[in-house]
Amino acid sequence: MTVNPIDMQVILPQAGQVNRVQRVQQRLQQTEEQILGQMLRQDIKDKEDTVKKTEQTAQKKIQDEQEKNREDRGKKRQTAEPKDRSPSEEGADSAEQGAKTTTEKMLGSLLDVKI
C-alpha cells in the first residue's frame, strides 16, 4: 500500500492517539478477564461448599436411619412370639420376617451419590 505525502502528514500526528486508545482497550480487556476469573473462582468455591454441606446432611440422615433401624430390630427381638403355633405357620412367618430383614438391610445401609 502506498501512502501519499499529504496523507502521511495527517497519519503521523494521529499515531499517538491510536496508540493510547489501543493501550486503554488492552487494559480494559485484561481487567475484564481478571474480574471474570475471580467470579468463576468464587462460583466454584460456593458450589464446593454447597456439596460439602449436602454430603454432611446426607451422612447425618443416613446415620439417623441406621440408628432407627437398629432400634427397630432390637425392639423386634425383645418381643416374644407365642409358641403355640403350628410348624407350618412358623415357617411362613420366618420366611416373611427374613424377607423384611433383607429389605431393611438394603434400605438403610448403602447410598451411592453421583455429582
Short mmCIF file of N, CA and C in Angstrom, two decimals, residues 16-87:
data_model
loop_
_atom_site.label_atom_id
_atom_site.label_comp_id
_atom_site.label_asym_id
_atom_site.label_seq_id
_atom_site.Cartn_x
_atom_site.Cartn_y
_atom_site.Cartn_z
N GLY A 16 -0.08 8.67 17.73
CA GLY A 16 -0.01 8.70 19.20
C GLY A 16 -1.37 8.48 19.84
N GLN A 17 -2.40 9.06 19.25
CA GLN A 17 -3.76 8.88 19.77
C GLN A 17 -4.22 7.44 19.60
N VAL A 18 -3.93 6.85 18.46
CA VAL A 18 -4.31 5.46 18.20
C VAL A 18 -3.61 4.54 19.19
N ASN A 19 -2.34 4.82 19.44
CA ASN A 19 -1.56 4.01 20.39
C ASN A 19 -2.19 4.06 21.79
N ARG A 20 -2.60 5.24 22.25
CA ARG A 20 -3.23 5.38 23.56
C ARG A 20 -4.55 4.61 23.62
N VAL A 21 -5.34 4.72 22.58
CA VAL A 21 -6.64 4.04 22.55
C VAL A 21 -6.43 2.52 22.60
N GLN A 22 -5.45 2.03 21.88
CA GLN A 22 -5.18 0.59 21.88
C GLN A 22 -4.73 0.12 23.26
N ARG A 23 -3.88 0.89 23.94
CA ARG A 23 -3.44 0.52 25.29
C ARG A 23 -4.61 0.48 26.27
N VAL A 24 -5.50 1.47 26.16
CA VAL A 24 -6.67 1.50 27.04
C VAL A 24 -7.55 0.28 26.80
N GLN A 25 -7.77 -0.06 25.55
CA GLN A 25 -8.58 -1.23 25.22
C GLN A 25 -7.93 -2.52 25.75
N GLN A 26 -6.62 -2.61 25.64
CA GLN A 26 -5.92 -3.79 26.13
C GLN A 26 -6.03 -3.91 27.65
N ARG A 27 -5.87 -2.82 28.36
CA ARG A 27 -6.01 -2.83 29.82
C ARG A 27 -7.44 -3.19 30.23
N LEU A 28 -8.40 -2.65 29.52
CA LEU A 28 -9.80 -2.95 29.81
C LEU A 28 -10.08 -4.44 29.63
N GLN A 29 -9.54 -5.02 28.58
CA GLN A 29 -9.73 -6.44 28.33
C GLN A 29 -9.07 -7.27 29.44
N GLN A 30 -7.87 -6.91 29.85
CA GLN A 30 -7.19 -7.63 30.93
C GLN A 30 -7.99 -7.53 32.23
N THR A 31 -8.51 -6.36 32.52
CA THR A 31 -9.30 -6.16 33.74
C THR A 31 -10.56 -7.01 33.70
N GLU A 32 -11.22 -7.04 32.57
CA GLU A 32 -12.43 -7.86 32.44
C GLU A 32 -12.12 -9.34 32.63
N GLU A 33 -10.99 -9.79 32.09
CA GLU A 33 -10.59 -11.19 32.26
C GLU A 33 -10.31 -11.50 33.73
N GLN A 34 -9.66 -10.59 34.44
CA GLN A 34 -9.39 -10.79 35.86
C GLN A 34 -10.69 -10.87 36.66
N ILE A 35 -11.61 -9.98 36.37
CA ILE A 35 -12.90 -9.98 37.08
C ILE A 35 -13.65 -11.28 36.80
N LEU A 36 -13.67 -11.71 35.55
CA LEU A 36 -14.34 -12.96 35.19
C LEU A 36 -13.69 -14.14 35.91
N GLY A 37 -12.36 -14.16 35.97
CA GLY A 37 -11.65 -15.23 36.68
C GLY A 37 -12.00 -15.26 38.16
N GLN A 38 -12.07 -14.10 38.79
CA GLN A 38 -12.46 -14.03 40.20
C GLN A 38 -13.88 -14.53 40.41
N MET A 39 -14.78 -14.15 39.51
CA MET A 39 -16.16 -14.59 39.63
C MET A 39 -16.26 -16.11 39.49
N LEU A 40 -15.52 -16.68 38.55
CA LEU A 40 -15.53 -18.12 38.36
C LEU A 40 -14.98 -18.85 39.58
N ARG A 41 -13.88 -18.34 40.14
CA ARG A 41 -13.30 -18.96 41.35
C ARG A 41 -14.29 -18.91 42.51
N GLN A 42 -14.97 -17.77 42.67
CA GLN A 42 -15.96 -17.64 43.75
C GLN A 42 -17.13 -18.59 43.52
N ASP A 43 -17.57 -18.72 42.28
CA ASP A 43 -18.68 -19.62 41.96
C ASP A 43 -18.30 -21.07 42.25
N ILE A 44 -17.09 -21.45 41.87
CA ILE A 44 -16.62 -22.81 42.15
C ILE A 44 -16.54 -23.05 43.65
N LYS A 45 -16.03 -22.08 44.39
CA LYS A 45 -15.93 -22.22 45.85
C LYS A 45 -17.32 -22.38 46.46
N ASP A 46 -18.28 -21.57 46.01
CA ASP A 46 -19.65 -21.67 46.54
C ASP A 46 -20.25 -23.05 46.25
N LYS A 47 -20.03 -23.56 45.05
CA LYS A 47 -20.55 -24.88 44.70
C LYS A 47 -19.90 -25.97 45.54
N GLU A 48 -18.60 -25.86 45.79
CA GLU A 48 -17.91 -26.85 46.63
C GLU A 48 -18.48 -26.82 48.05
N ASP A 49 -18.72 -25.63 48.58
CA ASP A 49 -19.29 -25.52 49.93
C ASP A 49 -20.68 -26.14 49.98
N THR A 50 -21.47 -25.91 48.93
CA THR A 50 -22.81 -26.48 48.87
C THR A 50 -22.75 -28.00 48.86
N VAL A 51 -21.83 -28.55 48.08
CA VAL A 51 -21.69 -30.01 48.01
C VAL A 51 -21.26 -30.56 49.36
N LYS A 52 -20.33 -29.90 50.02
CA LYS A 52 -19.86 -30.37 51.33
C LYS A 52 -21.00 -30.35 52.34
N LYS A 53 -21.80 -29.29 52.33
CA LYS A 53 -22.94 -29.21 53.26
C LYS A 53 -23.95 -30.31 52.96
N THR A 54 -24.19 -30.56 51.67
CA THR A 54 -25.14 -31.61 51.27
C THR A 54 -24.63 -32.97 51.71
N GLU A 55 -23.33 -33.22 51.53
CA GLU A 55 -22.76 -34.50 51.94
C GLU A 55 -22.89 -34.68 53.45
N GLN A 56 -22.63 -33.63 54.21
CA GLN A 56 -22.74 -33.73 55.66
C GLN A 56 -24.19 -34.01 56.07
N THR A 57 -25.12 -33.34 55.43
CA THR A 57 -26.53 -33.54 55.74
C THR A 57 -26.96 -34.96 55.38
N ALA A 58 -26.54 -35.43 54.22
CA ALA A 58 -26.89 -36.78 53.78
C ALA A 58 -26.28 -37.81 54.72
N GLN A 59 -25.04 -37.61 55.13
CA GLN A 59 -24.37 -38.54 56.04
C GLN A 59 -25.11 -38.59 57.38
N LYS A 60 -25.53 -37.45 57.89
CA LYS A 60 -26.27 -37.39 59.15
C LYS A 60 -27.59 -38.14 59.01
N LYS A 61 -28.27 -37.94 57.88
CA LYS A 61 -29.55 -38.60 57.65
C LYS A 61 -29.36 -40.12 57.59
N ILE A 62 -28.33 -40.56 56.92
CA ILE A 62 -28.04 -41.99 56.83
C ILE A 62 -27.77 -42.57 58.22
N GLN A 63 -26.98 -41.86 59.02
CA GLN A 63 -26.67 -42.33 60.37
C GLN A 63 -27.94 -42.41 61.21
N ASP A 64 -28.80 -41.42 61.10
CA ASP A 64 -30.06 -41.44 61.85
C ASP A 64 -30.93 -42.63 61.44
N GLU A 65 -31.01 -42.89 60.14
CA GLU A 65 -31.80 -44.02 59.66
C GLU A 65 -31.22 -45.35 60.14
N GLN A 66 -29.89 -45.45 60.14
CA GLN A 66 -29.26 -46.68 60.61
C GLN A 66 -29.54 -46.90 62.10
N GLU A 67 -29.46 -45.85 62.88
CA GLU A 67 -29.76 -45.97 64.31
C GLU A 67 -31.21 -46.36 64.52
N LYS A 68 -32.11 -45.78 63.76
CA LYS A 68 -33.52 -46.12 63.87
C LYS A 68 -33.75 -47.59 63.52
N ASN A 69 -33.12 -48.05 62.45
CA ASN A 69 -33.24 -49.46 62.06
C ASN A 69 -32.70 -50.38 63.14
N ARG A 70 -31.60 -50.01 63.75
CA ARG A 70 -31.04 -50.83 64.84
C ARG A 70 -32.00 -50.90 66.03
N GLU A 71 -32.58 -49.76 66.35
CA GLU A 71 -33.54 -49.73 67.46
C GLU A 71 -34.76 -50.58 67.14
N ASP A 72 -35.25 -50.49 65.90
CA ASP A 72 -36.41 -51.28 65.49
C ASP A 72 -36.10 -52.77 65.57
N ARG A 73 -34.92 -53.16 65.13
CA ARG A 73 -34.53 -54.58 65.19
C ARG A 73 -34.42 -55.04 66.64
N GLY A 74 -33.88 -54.17 67.50
CA GLY A 74 -33.76 -54.52 68.92
C GLY A 74 -35.13 -54.70 69.56
N LYS A 75 -36.08 -53.86 69.20
CA LYS A 75 -37.44 -53.98 69.74
C LYS A 75 -38.10 -55.27 69.26
N LYS A 76 -37.87 -55.63 68.00
CA LYS A 76 -38.46 -56.85 67.45
C LYS A 76 -37.90 -58.08 68.16
N ARG A 77 -36.63 -58.04 68.47
CA ARG A 77 -36.01 -59.19 69.16
C ARG A 77 -36.53 -59.33 70.58
N GLN A 78 -36.83 -58.19 71.20
CA GLN A 78 -37.30 -58.23 72.59
C GLN A 78 -38.71 -58.76 72.71
N THR A 79 -39.53 -58.52 71.71
CA THR A 79 -40.90 -59.02 71.78
C THR A 79 -40.89 -60.51 71.48
N ALA A 80 -41.52 -61.27 72.33
CA ALA A 80 -41.54 -62.73 72.17
C ALA A 80 -42.80 -63.14 71.44
N GLU A 81 -42.67 -64.10 70.55
CA GLU A 81 -43.82 -64.63 69.84
C GLU A 81 -44.39 -65.82 70.61
N PRO A 82 -45.70 -66.04 70.56
CA PRO A 82 -46.29 -67.20 71.23
C PRO A 82 -45.81 -68.49 70.57
N LYS A 83 -45.61 -69.53 71.40
CA LYS A 83 -45.06 -70.79 70.92
C LYS A 83 -46.14 -71.81 70.54
N ASP A 84 -47.42 -71.46 70.62
CA ASP A 84 -48.48 -72.41 70.35
C ASP A 84 -48.89 -72.46 68.89
N ARG A 85 -48.04 -72.04 67.98
CA ARG A 85 -48.34 -72.06 66.56
C ARG A 85 -47.94 -73.42 65.97
N SER A 86 -48.55 -73.72 64.85
CA SER A 86 -48.19 -74.96 64.17
C SER A 86 -46.89 -74.75 63.42
N PRO A 87 -46.16 -75.81 63.09
CA PRO A 87 -44.87 -75.68 62.39
C PRO A 87 -45.00 -75.01 61.03
#
